[in-house]
mmCIF file of C-alpha atoms in Angstrom:
data_model
loop_
_atom_site.group_PDB
_atom_site.id
_atom_site.type_symbol
_atom_site.label_atom_id
_atom_site.label_comp_id
_atom_site.label_asym_id
_atom_site.label_seq_id
_atom_site.Cartn_x
_atom_site.Cartn_y
_atom_site.Cartn_z
ATOM 1 C CA UNK I 1080 -17.007 -18.482 -5.595
ATOM 2 C CA UNK I 1081 -16.331 -17.636 -1.582
ATOM 3 C CA UNK I 1082 -13.487 -14.443 -1.080
ATOM 4 C CA UNK I 1083 -10.732 -15.689 1.254
ATOM 5 C CA UNK I 1084 -7.706 -13.882 3.030
ATOM 6 C CA UNK I 1085 -5.732 -14.844 -0.289
ATOM 7 C CA UNK I 1086 -7.944 -12.942 -2.778
ATOM 8 C CA UNK I 1087 -7.886 -10.183 0.125
ATOM 9 C CA UNK I 1088 -4.441 -10.557 -0.262
ATOM 10 C CA UNK I 1089 -3.616 -10.475 -4.254
ATOM 11 C CA UNK I 1090 -5.802 -7.638 -4.299
ATOM 12 C CA UNK I 1091 -3.654 -5.238 -1.676
ATOM 13 C CA UNK I 1092 -0.320 -6.057 -3.645
ATOM 14 C CA UNK I 1093 -2.324 -6.023 -7.323
ATOM 15 C CA UNK I 1094 -3.453 -2.468 -5.624
ATOM 16 C CA UNK I 1095 0.707 -1.542 -4.563
ATOM 17 C CA UNK I 1096 1.742 -2.123 -8.558
ATOM 18 C CA UNK I 1097 -0.840 -0.082 -9.807
ATOM 19 C CA UNK I 1098 -0.150 3.007 -7.428
ATOM 20 C CA UNK I 1099 3.197 2.991 -7.187
ATOM 21 C CA UNK I 1100 4.352 5.631 -9.843
ATOM 22 C CA UNK I 1101 2.220 8.158 -7.467
ATOM 23 C CA UNK I 1102 4.565 8.423 -4.771
ATOM 24 C CA UNK I 1103 5.901 10.747 -8.417
ATOM 25 C CA UNK I 1104 2.450 12.479 -10.074
ATOM 26 C CA UNK I 1105 0.558 14.567 -7.804
ATOM 27 C CA UNK I 1106 -3.100 14.074 -6.809
ATOM 28 C CA UNK I 1107 -5.664 17.486 -6.801
ATOM 29 C CA UNK I 1108 -5.154 18.953 -4.271
ATOM 30 C CA UNK I 1109 -1.420 18.600 -5.087
ATOM 31 C CA UNK I 1110 0.355 15.186 -2.392
ATOM 32 C CA UNK I 1111 1.116 11.978 -2.730
ATOM 33 C CA UNK I 1112 0.584 8.769 -2.494
ATOM 34 C CA UNK I 1113 3.116 7.853 0.185
ATOM 35 C CA UNK I 1114 2.384 4.287 1.165
ATOM 36 C CA UNK I 1115 -0.050 1.856 1.200
ATOM 37 C CA UNK I 1116 -0.730 -0.460 3.877
ATOM 38 C CA UNK I 1117 -2.330 -3.933 3.990
ATOM 39 C CA UNK I 1118 -5.580 -3.637 6.305
ATOM 40 C CA UNK I 1119 -4.796 -5.833 9.665
ATOM 41 C CA UNK I 1120 -6.088 -9.171 9.102
ATOM 42 C CA UNK I 1121 -8.568 -10.558 8.802
ATOM 43 C CA UNK I 1122 -9.909 -7.534 7.389
ATOM 44 C CA UNK I 1123 -10.740 -6.964 3.617
ATOM 45 C CA UNK I 1124 -9.367 -3.315 3.043
ATOM 46 C CA UNK I 1125 -6.458 -1.189 2.061
ATOM 47 C CA UNK I 1126 -4.882 1.952 3.661
ATOM 48 C CA UNK I 1127 -3.421 4.513 1.866
ATOM 49 C CA UNK I 1128 -1.920 6.803 3.485
ATOM 50 C CA UNK I 1129 -1.188 10.097 1.313
ATOM 51 C CA UNK I 1130 1.017 13.986 2.613
ATOM 52 C CA UNK I 1131 3.418 16.376 1.278
ATOM 53 C CA UNK I 1132 6.066 14.578 -0.816
ATOM 54 C CA UNK I 1133 8.630 15.657 1.364
ATOM 55 C CA UNK I 1134 7.191 15.122 4.741
ATOM 56 C CA UNK I 1135 8.087 12.150 7.031
ATOM 57 C CA UNK I 1136 6.567 13.457 10.151
ATOM 58 C CA UNK I 1137 3.439 10.406 10.724
ATOM 59 C CA UNK I 1138 0.828 13.697 12.085
ATOM 60 C CA UNK I 1139 1.227 15.054 8.448
ATOM 61 C CA UNK I 1140 -0.014 12.013 6.933
ATOM 62 C CA UNK I 1141 -3.774 10.870 5.893
ATOM 63 C CA UNK I 1142 -4.143 7.190 5.948
ATOM 64 C CA UNK I 1143 -7.568 6.211 3.693
ATOM 65 C CA UNK I 1144 -8.953 3.186 5.060
ATOM 66 C CA UNK I 1145 -10.655 1.783 1.911
ATOM 67 C CA UNK I 1146 -12.934 -1.876 2.074
ATOM 68 C CA UNK I 1147 -12.213 -3.875 -0.958
ATOM 69 C CA UNK I 1148 -15.547 -5.968 -0.915
ATOM 70 C CA UNK I 1149 -17.323 -4.467 -3.383
ATOM 71 C CA UNK I 1150 -21.113 -2.596 -1.723
ATOM 72 C CA UNK I 1151 -23.289 -4.618 -4.177
ATOM 73 C CA UNK I 1152 -21.832 -7.355 -4.396
ATOM 74 C CA UNK I 1153 -19.951 -9.345 -0.856
ATOM 75 C CA UNK I 1154 -17.957 -11.810 -3.580
ATOM 76 C CA UNK I 1155 -16.723 -9.390 -5.860
ATOM 77 C CA UNK I 1156 -12.894 -6.941 -4.313
ATOM 78 C CA UNK I 1157 -13.205 -2.924 -5.334
ATOM 79 C CA UNK I 1158 -10.242 -2.782 -8.581
ATOM 80 C CA UNK I 1159 -6.752 -0.913 -7.980
ATOM 81 C CA UNK I 1160 -7.902 1.626 -10.293
ATOM 82 C CA UNK I 1161 -11.462 1.966 -8.888
ATOM 83 C CA UNK I 1162 -8.986 2.548 -5.594
ATOM 84 C CA UNK I 1163 -7.348 5.258 -7.396
ATOM 85 C CA UNK I 1164 -10.406 6.956 -8.620
ATOM 86 C CA UNK I 1165 -11.680 6.824 -5.060
ATOM 87 C CA UNK I 1166 -8.393 8.639 -2.920
ATOM 88 C CA UNK I 1167 -8.859 11.109 -5.713
ATOM 89 C CA UNK I 1168 -11.602 12.561 -5.329
ATOM 90 C CA UNK I 1169 -10.941 12.013 -1.088
ATOM 91 C CA UNK I 1170 -8.291 14.023 -2.207
ATOM 92 C CA UNK I 1171 -9.998 16.447 -4.502
ATOM 93 C CA UNK I 1172 -10.829 20.270 -1.575
ATOM 94 C CA UNK I 1173 -12.656 19.853 1.266
ATOM 95 C CA UNK I 1174 -13.681 16.589 3.524
ATOM 96 C CA UNK I 1175 -16.356 16.592 5.855
ATOM 97 C CA UNK I 1176 -16.112 13.221 8.091
ATOM 98 C CA UNK I 1177 -17.970 12.136 11.455
ATOM 99 C CA UNK I 1178 -15.988 11.379 14.439
ATOM 100 C CA UNK I 1179 -16.370 7.469 14.669
ATOM 101 C CA UNK I 1180 -14.948 7.485 11.129
ATOM 102 C CA UNK I 1181 -11.795 8.853 12.609
ATOM 103 C CA UNK I 1182 -8.778 7.546 14.587
ATOM 104 C CA UNK I 1183 -5.217 6.732 14.313
ATOM 105 C CA UNK I 1184 -2.765 4.238 13.213
ATOM 106 C CA UNK I 1185 0.951 5.064 13.817
ATOM 107 C CA UNK I 1186 1.089 8.576 14.623
ATOM 108 C CA UNK I 1187 -1.305 8.830 11.461
ATOM 109 C CA UNK I 1188 -4.862 10.477 11.558
ATOM 110 C CA UNK I 1189 -7.032 7.691 9.845
ATOM 111 C CA UNK I 1190 -9.878 7.808 8.418
ATOM 112 C CA UNK I 1191 -12.830 4.621 7.315
ATOM 113 C CA UNK I 1192 -13.766 5.392 4.077
ATOM 114 C CA UNK I 1193 -17.464 4.856 3.161
ATOM 115 C CA UNK I 1194 -17.107 4.469 -0.565
ATOM 116 C CA UNK I 1195 -21.072 5.154 -0.822
ATOM 117 C CA UNK I 1196 -20.536 8.476 -0.124
ATOM 118 C CA UNK I 1197 -17.513 9.863 -2.576
ATOM 119 C CA UNK I 1198 -18.231 10.297 -6.132
ATOM 120 C CA UNK I 1199 -14.232 8.882 -7.601
ATOM 121 C CA UNK I 1200 -12.008 11.016 -9.886
ATOM 122 C CA UNK I 1201 -12.214 8.254 -13.168
ATOM 123 C CA UNK I 1202 -8.801 7.556 -15.322
ATOM 124 C CA UNK I 1203 -7.694 10.557 -17.624
ATOM 125 C CA UNK I 1204 -5.419 11.127 -20.286
ATOM 126 C CA UNK I 1205 -2.379 10.413 -18.781
ATOM 127 C CA UNK I 1206 -3.826 7.609 -16.320
ATOM 128 C CA UNK I 1207 -4.284 6.007 -20.262
ATOM 129 C CA UNK I 1208 -1.228 7.089 -21.246
ATOM 130 C CA UNK I 1209 0.243 5.610 -18.643
ATOM 131 C CA UNK I 1210 -1.110 2.170 -19.234
ATOM 132 C CA UNK I 1211 -0.245 1.921 -22.786
ATOM 133 C CA UNK I 1212 3.094 2.139 -22.040
ATOM 134 C CA UNK I 1213 3.653 0.356 -18.802
ATOM 135 C CA UNK I 1214 1.767 -2.808 -20.433
ATOM 136 C CA UNK I 1215 3.898 -2.188 -23.401
ATOM 137 C CA UNK I 1216 7.011 -2.109 -21.316
ATOM 138 C CA UNK I 1217 6.519 -4.226 -18.413
ATOM 139 C CA UNK I 1218 3.464 -6.396 -19.734
ATOM 140 C CA UNK I 1219 1.021 -7.176 -17.009
ATOM 141 C CA UNK I 1220 1.611 -10.518 -15.184
ATOM 142 C CA UNK I 1221 -0.995 -12.384 -12.194
ATOM 143 C CA UNK I 1222 2.385 -14.205 -11.704
ATOM 144 C CA UNK I 1223 3.013 -11.705 -8.198
ATOM 145 C CA UNK I 1224 7.603 -12.396 -7.140
ATOM 146 C CA UNK I 1225 8.558 -13.678 -3.615
ATOM 147 C CA UNK I 1226 9.092 -12.123 -1.717
ATOM 148 C CA UNK I 1227 5.110 -10.371 -3.332
ATOM 149 C CA UNK I 1228 5.510 -7.294 -1.911
ATOM 150 C CA UNK I 1229 1.707 -6.126 -0.064
ATOM 151 C CA UNK I 1230 2.143 -2.709 1.045
ATOM 152 C CA UNK I 1231 5.034 0.519 1.400
ATOM 153 C CA UNK I 1232 5.496 3.362 3.540
ATOM 154 C CA UNK I 1233 7.685 6.609 3.252
ATOM 155 C CA UNK I 1234 9.000 7.369 6.195
ATOM 156 C CA UNK I 1235 11.613 10.092 5.270
ATOM 157 C CA UNK I 1236 14.320 10.945 3.203
ATOM 158 C CA UNK I 1237 17.039 8.031 3.481
ATOM 159 C CA UNK I 1238 13.740 5.224 5.304
ATOM 160 C CA UNK I 1239 10.824 3.008 3.348
ATOM 161 C CA UNK I 1240 9.052 0.392 4.980
ATOM 162 C CA UNK I 1241 8.111 -2.828 3.428
ATOM 163 C CA UNK I 1242 5.574 -5.002 3.671
ATOM 164 C CA UNK I 1243 6.131 -8.139 1.712
ATOM 165 C CA UNK I 1244 4.840 -12.037 1.849
ATOM 166 C CA UNK I 1245 6.607 -15.217 1.175
ATOM 167 C CA UNK I 1246 6.878 -18.190 -0.299
ATOM 168 C CA UNK I 1247 2.403 -18.427 -0.807
ATOM 169 C CA UNK I 1248 1.557 -17.415 3.519
ATOM 170 C CA UNK I 1249 -0.374 -14.240 3.582
ATOM 171 C CA UNK I 1250 1.572 -13.637 7.080
ATOM 172 C CA UNK I 1251 3.015 -9.980 6.458
ATOM 173 C CA UNK I 1252 6.222 -9.485 7.603
ATOM 174 C CA UNK I 1253 7.607 -5.514 7.358
ATOM 175 C CA UNK I 1254 11.335 -4.036 6.550
ATOM 176 C CA UNK I 1255 12.597 -1.321 7.289
ATOM 177 C CA UNK I 1256 14.820 -0.620 4.436
ATOM 178 C CA UNK I 1257 17.316 2.711 4.419
ATOM 179 C CA UNK I 1258 17.274 3.690 0.110
ATOM 180 C CA UNK I 1259 20.811 5.223 -0.014
ATOM 181 C CA UNK I 1260 22.527 1.580 1.223
ATOM 182 C CA UNK I 1261 23.546 -1.592 -1.407
ATOM 183 C CA UNK I 1262 19.951 -1.577 -2.979
ATOM 184 C CA UNK I 1263 21.018 -4.553 -5.054
ATOM 185 C CA UNK I 1264 22.508 -6.626 -2.824
ATOM 186 C CA UNK I 1265 19.132 -5.963 -0.578
ATOM 187 C CA UNK I 1266 16.980 -6.704 -3.165
ATOM 188 C CA UNK I 1267 19.432 -9.737 -3.816
ATOM 189 C CA UNK I 1268 17.897 -10.537 -0.268
ATOM 190 C CA UNK I 1269 15.145 -10.065 0.575
ATOM 191 C CA UNK I 1270 13.685 -12.962 0.444
ATOM 192 C CA UNK I 1271 15.683 -15.100 2.777
ATOM 193 C CA UNK I 1272 16.329 -11.752 4.968
ATOM 194 C CA UNK I 1273 12.487 -12.125 5.125
ATOM 195 C CA UNK I 1274 12.372 -15.549 6.205
ATOM 196 C CA UNK I 1275 15.549 -14.886 9.140
ATOM 197 C CA UNK I 1276 13.251 -15.094 12.539
ATOM 198 C CA UNK I 1277 16.471 -13.641 14.423
ATOM 199 C CA UNK I 1278 16.212 -10.096 13.255
ATOM 200 C CA UNK I 1279 12.972 -9.066 14.741
ATOM 201 C CA UNK I 1280 12.806 -6.124 16.482
ATOM 202 C CA UNK I 1281 11.156 -7.087 19.371
ATOM 203 C CA UNK I 1282 8.797 -5.839 21.867
ATOM 204 C CA UNK I 1283 5.658 -4.065 20.569
ATOM 205 C CA UNK I 1284 6.892 -2.219 17.216
ATOM 206 C CA UNK I 1285 3.538 -0.271 16.869
ATOM 207 C CA UNK I 1286 2.644 -0.911 13.287
ATOM 208 C CA UNK I 1287 -0.430 -3.319 13.577
ATOM 209 C CA UNK I 1288 0.046 -3.700 9.332
ATOM 210 C CA UNK I 1289 2.687 -6.816 10.176
ATOM 211 C CA UNK I 1290 3.534 -9.665 11.986
ATOM 212 C CA UNK I 1291 6.582 -8.725 12.859
ATOM 213 C CA UNK I 1292 9.161 -5.898 11.633
ATOM 214 C CA UNK I 1293 13.369 -6.285 10.021
ATOM 215 C CA UNK I 1294 15.217 -3.898 10.333
ATOM 216 C CA UNK I 1295 17.435 -3.934 7.919
ATOM 217 C CA UNK I 1296 18.865 -0.324 7.179
ATOM 218 C CA UNK I 1297 22.688 -1.204 8.220
ATOM 219 C CA UNK I 1298 22.502 -4.410 6.630
#
């Protein structure tokens, strides 16, 4: 079976679902997952953003770009648990990377990860406990919600950027939301809001992970 970008988009969404609780659960070095970004199309990858739990300053964050095509089989995608294992290993002790693999994106340090050079940290007892409890309370289903969450980025104490696609369209739309806003009303209206092209922020938004950005912080 030949992998398509639809397959990659679905895998990105699955990774988001698994890693969400790590905005509260620390990584081995005490840092937290601050975001999961869909690598710009057509790249088959995901960018995991880590940093201090309450740091919204971009230069305090690191984005780890992890390819989703496996080393052994280009037609098989890296699983969400494997991505978490790599992120844990990357956030354990001091890591050294060649300058060719280090760049910047949105003010954050961007590191291109070679999975073949990283020994993943496997799941522990708490991971397995979380898997059991999550499965019993929120059974896993292949049916994704609409809009489908492809990524997120915590940007500060009261701001988060959501990355979503809508109605089987893999084109990613980003939406900035205020965490202290009317969340129930926002979530109910989000499917229609992401379709409103007139809400798009004009000009260069400086974010390569989406095709357009809408500002819902005052919604």
